[in-house]
Tab-separated table of N, CA and C in Angstrom:
chain	number	residue	atom	x	y	z
A	1	MET	N	256.006	40.889	-139.162
A	1	MET	CA	254.950	40.737	-137.996
A	1	MET	C	254.557	39.382	-138.238
A	2	SER	N	254.286	38.660	-137.125
A	2	SER	CA	253.774	37.140	-137.205
A	2	SER	C	252.638	37.004	-136.390
A	3	THR	N	251.742	35.899	-136.612
A	3	THR	CA	250.595	35.568	-135.966
A	3	THR	C	250.799	34.351	-135.051
A	4	LEU	N	250.666	34.504	-133.735
A	4	LEU	CA	250.935	33.273	-133.017
A	4	LEU	C	249.837	32.229	-133.225
A	5	ALA	N	250.042	30.948	-132.722
A	5	ALA	CA	248.971	29.979	-132.868
A	5	ALA	C	247.643	30.266	-132.529
A	6	ASP	N	247.596	31.229	-131.403
A	6	ASP	CA	246.289	31.462	-130.721
A	6	ASP	C	245.573	32.639	-131.477
A	7	GLY	N	246.287	33.192	-132.520
A	7	GLY	CA	245.811	34.248	-133.396
A	7	GLY	C	245.984	35.580	-133.072
A	8	LYS	N	246.796	35.661	-131.914
A	8	LYS	CA	247.268	36.930	-131.516
A	8	LYS	C	248.557	37.397	-132.087
A	9	THR	N	248.769	38.733	-132.360
A	9	THR	CA	249.995	39.353	-133.204
A	9	THR	C	251.043	39.252	-132.057
A	10	ASP	N	252.327	38.633	-132.631
A	10	ASP	CA	253.456	38.537	-131.949
A	10	ASP	C	254.121	40.032	-131.755
A	11	LEU	N	254.069	40.650	-130.492
A	11	LEU	CA	254.340	42.092	-130.398
A	11	LEU	C	256.002	42.377	-130.715
A	12	ALA	N	256.652	41.299	-130.482
A	12	ALA	CA	258.101	41.365	-130.693
A	12	ALA	C	258.292	41.802	-132.205
A	13	CYS	N	257.559	41.282	-133.125
A	13	CYS	CA	257.696	41.590	-134.521
A	13	CYS	C	257.087	42.875	-135.154
A	14	ARG	N	256.798	43.776	-134.274
A	14	ARG	CA	256.149	45.125	-134.709
A	14	ARG	C	257.058	45.809	-135.763
A	15	THR	N	256.462	46.564	-136.502
A	15	THR	CA	257.264	47.318	-137.407
A	15	THR	C	257.758	48.571	-136.900
A	16	ASP	N	258.700	49.178	-137.398
A	16	ASP	CA	259.573	50.351	-136.936
A	16	ASP	C	258.347	51.477	-136.547
A	17	GLU	N	257.429	51.548	-137.523
A	17	GLU	CA	256.278	52.638	-137.187
A	17	GLU	C	255.513	52.226	-135.962
A	18	ALA	N	255.096	50.878	-135.838
A	18	ALA	CA	254.412	50.577	-134.751
A	18	ALA	C	255.186	50.758	-133.455
A	19	ASN	N	256.468	50.415	-133.625
A	19	ASN	CA	257.525	50.613	-132.407
A	19	ASN	C	257.445	52.294	-131.974
A	20	GLY	N	257.689	53.000	-132.892
A	20	GLY	CA	257.631	54.548	-132.683
A	20	GLY	C	256.258	54.939	-131.987
A	21	ALA	N	255.114	54.381	-132.617
A	21	ALA	CA	253.913	54.687	-132.072
A	21	ALA	C	253.684	54.289	-130.606
A	22	MET	N	254.155	53.189	-130.257
A	22	MET	CA	254.217	52.478	-128.870
A	22	MET	C	255.057	53.373	-127.948
A	23	ALA	N	256.201	53.750	-128.255
A	23	ALA	CA	256.934	54.769	-127.513
A	23	ALA	C	256.356	56.042	-127.376
A	24	VAL	N	255.737	56.607	-128.197
A	24	VAL	CA	254.949	57.901	-127.966
A	24	VAL	C	253.775	57.659	-127.178
A	25	LEU	N	253.073	56.509	-127.451
A	25	LEU	CA	251.857	56.239	-126.596
A	25	LEU	C	252.266	56.084	-125.037
A	26	LEU	N	253.371	55.257	-124.879
A	26	LEU	CA	253.787	54.952	-123.524
A	26	LEU	C	254.214	56.323	-122.870
A	27	GLN	N	254.743	57.147	-123.445
A	27	GLN	CA	255.283	58.556	-122.968
A	27	GLN	C	253.919	59.328	-122.551
A	28	ASP	N	253.176	59.531	-123.610
A	28	ASP	CA	251.813	60.132	-123.260
A	28	ASP	C	250.947	59.607	-122.161
A	29	LEU	N	250.990	58.293	-122.273
A	29	LEU	CA	250.060	57.654	-121.249
A	29	LEU	C	250.726	57.850	-119.861
A	30	ASP	N	251.977	57.981	-119.790
A	30	ASP	CA	252.595	58.140	-118.417
A	30	ASP	C	253.028	59.635	-118.134
A	31	SER	N	252.412	60.772	-119.073
A	31	SER	CA	252.826	62.054	-118.896
A	31	SER	C	252.008	62.745	-117.634
A	32	GLY	N	251.169	62.096	-117.036
A	32	GLY	CA	250.391	62.798	-115.777
A	32	GLY	C	249.007	63.056	-116.067
A	33	LEU	N	248.768	63.240	-117.201
A	33	LEU	CA	247.277	63.590	-117.605
A	33	LEU	C	246.380	62.880	-117.149
A	34	PHE	N	246.379	61.646	-117.189
A	34	PHE	CA	245.279	60.702	-116.755
A	34	PHE	C	245.549	60.498	-115.083
A	35	LYS	N	246.747	60.507	-114.568
A	35	LYS	CA	246.767	60.535	-113.198
A	35	LYS	C	246.246	61.780	-112.601
A	36	ALA	N	246.308	62.918	-113.188
A	36	ALA	CA	245.749	64.275	-112.700
A	36	ALA	C	244.476	64.195	-112.858
A	37	LEU	N	243.906	63.608	-113.953
A	37	LEU	CA	242.483	63.468	-114.086
A	37	LEU	C	241.747	62.216	-113.215
A	38	SER	N	242.410	61.437	-112.466
A	38	SER	CA	241.920	60.384	-111.905
A	38	SER	C	241.636	60.614	-110.146
A	39	GLU	N	241.948	61.833	-109.849
A	39	GLU	CA	241.726	62.094	-108.293
A	39	GLU	C	240.604	62.680	-108.400
A	40	PRO	N	239.773	62.538	-107.285
A	40	PRO	CA	238.431	63.088	-107.350
A	40	PRO	C	238.369	64.726	-107.038
A	41	THR	N	239.343	65.106	-106.188
A	41	THR	CA	239.471	66.745	-106.024
A	41	THR	C	239.774	67.397	-107.094
A	42	ARG	N	240.831	66.863	-107.888
A	42	ARG	CA	241.349	67.414	-109.097
A	42	ARG	C	240.200	67.341	-110.149
A	43	GLN	N	239.449	66.223	-110.381
A	43	GLN	CA	238.298	66.169	-111.279
A	43	GLN	C	237.371	67.361	-110.855
A	44	ARG	N	237.167	67.535	-109.711
A	44	ARG	CA	236.337	68.774	-109.230
A	44	ARG	C	236.862	70.075	-109.707
A	45	ILE	N	238.134	70.070	-109.271
A	45	ILE	CA	238.792	71.525	-109.853
A	45	ILE	C	238.641	71.676	-111.190
A	46	VAL	N	238.858	70.662	-112.051
A	46	VAL	CA	238.698	70.738	-113.442
A	46	VAL	C	237.393	71.069	-113.881
A	47	SER	N	236.379	70.461	-113.299
A	47	SER	CA	234.912	70.634	-113.578
A	47	SER	C	234.714	72.265	-113.349
A	48	ILE	N	235.110	72.761	-112.105
A	48	ILE	CA	234.769	74.152	-111.680
A	48	ILE	C	235.576	75.047	-112.932
A	49	LEU	N	236.733	74.719	-113.196
A	49	LEU	CA	237.360	75.731	-114.175
A	49	LEU	C	236.610	75.435	-115.556
A	50	LEU	N	236.168	74.305	-115.868
A	50	LEU	CA	235.298	74.320	-117.088
A	50	LEU	C	234.143	75.164	-117.085
A	51	GLN	N	233.387	75.306	-116.095
A	51	GLN	CA	232.301	75.910	-115.905
A	51	GLN	C	232.504	77.441	-115.684
A	52	HIS	N	233.449	77.823	-115.040
A	52	HIS	CA	233.603	79.081	-114.711
A	52	HIS	C	234.736	80.024	-115.192
A	53	GLY	N	235.751	79.110	-115.920
A	53	GLY	CA	236.802	79.859	-116.578
A	53	GLY	C	237.849	80.156	-115.592
A	54	ARG	N	238.509	81.315	-115.761
A	54	ARG	CA	239.866	81.503	-115.044
A	54	ARG	C	239.287	82.061	-113.519
A	55	LEU	N	240.065	81.276	-112.593
A	55	LEU	CA	239.719	81.590	-111.269
A	55	LEU	C	241.138	81.525	-110.432
A	56	ASN	N	240.922	82.333	-109.186
A	56	ASN	CA	242.201	82.084	-108.521
A	56	ASN	C	241.536	80.864	-107.331
A	57	VAL	N	242.690	80.608	-106.320
A	57	VAL	CA	242.567	79.773	-105.439
A	57	VAL	C	241.409	80.054	-104.475
A	58	LEU	N	241.167	81.153	-104.148
A	58	LEU	CA	240.214	81.610	-103.151
A	58	LEU	C	238.713	81.418	-103.826
A	59	GLN	N	238.727	81.747	-105.279
A	59	GLN	CA	237.440	81.565	-105.991
A	59	GLN	C	237.040	80.004	-106.118
A	60	ILE	N	238.064	79.248	-106.425
A	60	ILE	CA	237.971	77.814	-106.507
A	60	ILE	C	237.692	77.105	-105.234
A	61	LYS	N	238.052	77.602	-104.145
A	61	LYS	CA	237.800	77.270	-102.792
A	61	LYS	C	236.194	77.431	-102.369
A	62	GLU	N	235.595	78.509	-102.848
A	62	GLU	CA	234.262	78.568	-102.655
A	62	GLU	C	233.395	77.437	-103.257
A	63	PHE	N	233.976	76.685	-103.970
A	63	PHE	CA	233.160	75.583	-104.540
A	63	PHE	C	233.743	74.129	-104.023
A	64	CYS	N	234.592	74.120	-103.170
A	64	CYS	CA	235.214	72.784	-102.659
A	64	CYS	C	235.360	72.874	-101.204
A	65	PRO	N	234.966	71.769	-100.415
A	65	PRO	CA	235.053	71.589	-99.041
A	65	PRO	C	236.459	71.492	-98.533
A	66	GLN	N	237.487	71.350	-99.315
A	66	GLN	CA	238.787	71.249	-98.775
A	66	GLN	C	239.254	72.418	-98.442
A	67	ASP	N	240.468	72.457	-97.624
A	67	ASP	CA	241.171	73.618	-97.327
A	67	ASP	C	241.804	74.230	-98.437
A	68	ARG	N	242.136	75.329	-98.385
A	68	ARG	CA	243.043	76.224	-99.398
A	68	ARG	C	244.216	75.547	-99.756
A	69	SER	N	244.869	75.051	-98.745
A	69	SER	CA	246.177	74.440	-98.780
A	69	SER	C	246.095	73.098	-99.771
A	70	VAL	N	245.002	72.453	-99.497
A	70	VAL	CA	244.834	71.129	-100.070
A	70	VAL	C	244.396	71.658	-101.578
A	71	ILE	N	243.632	72.557	-101.837
A	71	ILE	CA	243.380	73.024	-103.215
A	71	ILE	C	244.428	73.419	-103.973
A	72	SER	N	245.484	74.146	-103.328
A	72	SER	CA	246.615	74.564	-103.961
A	72	SER	C	247.563	73.437	-104.276
A	73	ARG	N	247.662	72.406	-103.325
A	73	ARG	CA	248.597	71.362	-103.665
A	73	ARG	C	247.974	70.528	-104.964
A	74	HIS	N	246.824	70.444	-105.042
A	74	HIS	CA	246.198	69.885	-106.320
A	74	HIS	C	246.293	70.722	-107.594
A	75	LEU	N	246.198	72.147	-107.438
A	75	LEU	CA	246.520	72.937	-108.519
A	75	LEU	C	247.921	72.785	-109.016
A	76	LYS	N	248.780	72.619	-108.015
A	76	LYS	CA	250.202	72.519	-108.469
A	76	LYS	C	250.363	71.271	-109.337
A	77	PHE	N	249.707	70.062	-108.601
A	77	PHE	CA	249.812	68.860	-109.579
A	77	PHE	C	249.374	69.086	-111.005
A	78	LEU	N	247.972	69.834	-110.940
A	78	LEU	CA	247.512	69.871	-112.368
A	78	LEU	C	248.341	70.689	-113.268
A	79	ARG	N	248.916	71.852	-112.568
A	79	ARG	CA	249.809	72.680	-113.478
A	79	ARG	C	251.212	71.790	-113.943
A	80	GLU	N	251.575	71.062	-112.981
A	80	GLU	CA	252.880	70.183	-113.372
A	80	GLU	C	252.566	69.158	-114.444
A	81	SER	N	251.353	68.673	-114.500
A	81	SER	CA	250.961	67.727	-115.384
A	81	SER	C	250.333	68.255	-116.764
A	82	GLY	N	250.196	69.697	-116.939
A	82	GLY	CA	249.847	70.317	-117.976
A	82	GLY	C	248.389	70.445	-118.161
A	83	VAL	N	247.708	70.019	-117.296
A	83	VAL	CA	246.141	70.224	-117.195
A	83	VAL	C	245.877	71.676	-117.117
A	84	VAL	N	246.452	72.580	-116.306
A	84	VAL	CA	246.038	73.758	-116.072
A	84	VAL	C	247.215	74.683	-116.397
A	85	ILE	N	246.932	75.907	-116.770
A	85	ILE	CA	247.973	77.028	-116.693
A	85	ILE	C	247.748	78.023	-115.580
A	86	HIS	N	248.889	78.775	-115.309
A	86	HIS	CA	248.516	79.774	-114.338
A	86	HIS	C	249.156	81.092	-114.555
A	87	MET	N	248.642	82.332	-114.416
A	87	MET	CA	249.226	83.572	-114.551
A	87	MET	C	249.141	84.220	-113.125
A	88	GLN	N	250.138	84.824	-112.769
A	88	GLN	CA	250.294	85.675	-111.666
A	88	GLN	C	249.766	87.125	-112.037
A	89	GLU	N	249.007	87.576	-111.227
A	89	GLU	CA	248.438	88.990	-111.265
A	89	GLU	C	248.447	89.457	-110.001
A	90	GLY	N	249.543	90.583	-109.795
A	90	GLY	CA	249.523	91.034	-108.585
A	90	GLY	C	249.764	90.012	-107.496
A	91	ARG	N	248.956	90.044	-106.434
A	91	ARG	CA	249.321	88.933	-105.340
A	91	ARG	C	248.511	87.524	-105.512
A	92	TYR	N	247.672	87.414	-106.416
A	92	TYR	CA	246.939	86.379	-106.894
A	92	TYR	C	247.307	85.617	-108.242
A	93	ALA	N	247.448	84.245	-108.124
A	93	ALA	CA	247.550	83.511	-109.204
A	93	ALA	C	246.246	82.796	-109.707
A	94	TYR	N	245.910	83.104	-110.964
A	94	TYR	CA	244.860	82.616	-111.540
A	94	TYR	C	245.104	81.270	-112.495
A	95	TYR	N	244.120	80.529	-112.445
A	95	TYR	CA	244.223	79.207	-112.995
A	95	TYR	C	243.070	79.046	-114.110
A	96	GLU	N	243.596	78.494	-115.268
A	96	GLU	CA	242.605	78.098	-116.197
A	96	GLU	C	243.018	76.860	-116.906
A	97	LEU	N	242.214	76.086	-117.559
A	97	LEU	CA	242.325	74.822	-118.205
A	97	LEU	C	243.302	75.182	-119.359
A	98	ASN	N	244.246	74.056	-119.603
A	98	ASN	CA	245.149	74.142	-120.663
A	98	ASN	C	244.558	73.363	-121.829
A	99	GLY	N	243.421	73.895	-122.407
A	99	GLY	CA	242.582	73.210	-123.481
A	99	GLY	C	243.326	72.684	-124.542
A	100	PHE	N	244.247	73.572	-125.056
A	100	PHE	CA	244.990	73.321	-126.223
A	100	PHE	C	246.057	72.181	-125.933
A	101	GLY	N	246.637	72.432	-124.801
A	101	GLY	CA	247.548	71.269	-124.283
A	101	GLY	C	246.860	69.993	-124.178
A	102	ILE	N	245.753	69.896	-123.657
A	102	ILE	CA	245.035	68.704	-123.391
A	102	ILE	C	244.675	68.037	-124.653
A	103	ILE	N	244.164	69.019	-125.601
A	103	ILE	CA	243.785	68.405	-127.005
A	103	ILE	C	244.825	67.857	-127.740
A	104	VAL	N	246.034	68.582	-127.757
A	104	VAL	CA	247.417	68.213	-128.358
A	104	VAL	C	247.692	66.521	-127.971
A	105	THR	N	247.558	66.664	-126.592
A	105	THR	CA	247.856	65.246	-125.959
A	105	THR	C	246.901	64.219	-126.400
A	106	LEU	N	245.674	64.560	-126.303
A	106	LEU	CA	244.724	63.488	-126.730
A	106	LEU	C	244.764	63.034	-128.087
A	107	ARG	N	244.996	64.060	-128.966
A	107	ARG	CA	245.122	63.773	-130.530
A	107	ARG	C	246.376	62.892	-130.701
A	108	ARG	N	247.396	63.212	-130.023
A	108	ARG	CA	248.721	62.545	-130.304
A	108	ARG	C	248.382	61.018	-129.744
A	109	ILE	N	247.684	60.847	-128.728
A	109	ILE	CA	247.294	59.554	-128.217
A	109	ILE	C	246.493	58.701	-129.301
A	110	LEU	N	245.501	59.371	-129.778
A	110	LEU	CA	244.544	58.836	-130.674
A	110	LEU	C	245.185	58.392	-132.129
A	111	GLU	N	246.170	59.314	-132.519
A	111	GLU	CA	246.835	59.183	-133.852
A	111	GLU	C	247.786	58.050	-133.786
A	112	GLN	N	248.458	57.954	-132.577
A	112	GLN	CA	249.506	56.777	-132.372
A	112	GLN	C	248.790	55.489	-132.066
A	113	MET	N	247.682	55.525	-131.524
A	113	MET	CA	246.631	54.427	-131.239
A	113	MET	C	246.462	53.890	-132.691
A	114	GLN	N	245.951	54.725	-133.727
A	114	GLN	CA	245.635	54.347	-134.785
A	114	GLN	C	246.555	53.612	-135.703
A	115	VAL	N	247.799	54.127	-135.590
A	115	VAL	CA	249.087	53.635	-136.254
A	115	VAL	C	249.375	52.330	-135.530
A	116	LEU	N	249.155	52.118	-134.313
A	116	LEU	CA	249.536	50.792	-133.702
A	116	LEU	C	248.504	49.726	-134.173
A	117	MET	N	247.219	50.184	-134.115
A	117	MET	CA	246.055	49.133	-134.395
A	117	MET	C	246.189	48.836	-135.964
A	118	ALA	N	246.521	49.781	-136.684
A	118	ALA	CA	246.473	49.547	-138.081
A	118	ALA	C	247.875	48.575	-138.402
A	119	SER	N	248.926	48.644	-137.601
A	119	SER	CA	250.155	47.859	-137.788
A	119	SER	C	249.979	46.508	-137.209
A	120	LEU	N	249.419	46.331	-136.076
A	120	LEU	CA	249.235	45.193	-135.308
A	120	LEU	C	248.097	44.425	-135.705
A	121	HIS	N	247.117	44.888	-136.096
A	121	HIS	CA	245.581	44.334	-136.604
A	121	HIS	C	245.176	44.796	-137.803
A	122	PRO	N	245.759	44.505	-139.035
A	122	PRO	CA	245.382	45.285	-140.147
A	122	PRO	C	244.202	44.872	-140.557
A	123	ASN	N	243.786	43.615	-140.550
A	123	ASN	CA	242.242	43.287	-141.096
A	123	ASN	C	241.331	43.860	-140.101
A	124	ALA	N	241.549	43.704	-138.829
A	124	ALA	CA	240.383	44.523	-137.876
A	124	ALA	C	240.456	45.961	-138.159
A	125	TRP	N	241.548	46.541	-138.434
A	125	TRP	CA	241.588	48.039	-138.509
A	125	TRP	C	240.892	48.457	-139.967
A	126	ALA	N	240.901	47.530	-140.949
A	126	ALA	CA	240.493	47.850	-142.321
A	126	ALA	C	238.800	47.667	-141.985
A	127	GLU	N	238.433	46.655	-141.158
A	127	GLU	CA	236.861	46.525	-141.085
A	127	GLU	C	236.525	47.764	-140.286
A	128	PHE	N	237.168	48.158	-139.079
A	128	PHE	CA	236.732	49.313	-138.123
A	128	PHE	C	236.643	50.544	-139.182
A	129	GLU	N	237.840	50.816	-140.129
A	129	GLU	CA	237.557	51.995	-141.052
A	129	GLU	C	236.375	52.001	-141.863
A	130	ALA	N	236.227	50.797	-142.544
A	130	ALA	CA	235.018	50.485	-143.528
A	130	ALA	C	233.677	50.814	-142.776
A	131	LYS	N	233.665	50.411	-141.381
A	131	LYS	CA	232.283	50.739	-140.623
A	131	LYS	C	232.163	52.304	-140.325
A	132	ARG	N	233.365	52.883	-140.120
A	132	ARG	CA	233.350	54.020	-139.513
A	132	ARG	C	233.034	55.086	-140.912
A	133	SER	N	233.519	54.726	-142.067
A	133	SER	CA	233.391	55.540	-143.177
A	133	SER	C	231.739	55.573	-143.674
A	134	ARG	N	230.919	54.584	-143.176
A	134	ARG	CA	229.502	54.565	-143.538
A	134	ARG	C	228.530	55.623	-143.411
């Protein structure tokens, strides 16, 4: 890895470890988690599920001004992005947060970001770690 005249790291000279971390980060950041959480109605649905646990569409609708079809569409997006899981019970589908899936994704993002920062900015990373351990 080399340092450019302006003091920035030349990203083209990343280590294999940094390249791997970058690939995982790009995949996770593009996985849909953040897109799913960036829309206000979906944020509201996540908040409702956080507060009330497992609910069906009609129960979620009680807390939202949107039509049931709109809520169902947002739940589908949240399910496809891994934010919620659903279980069919009789004629109702129940939704709950995929807490473990979200944790796994966020931990992987943090771990890969640490690898990348340590590789690209070793001195700054050492200072950060020293401050953090105090």
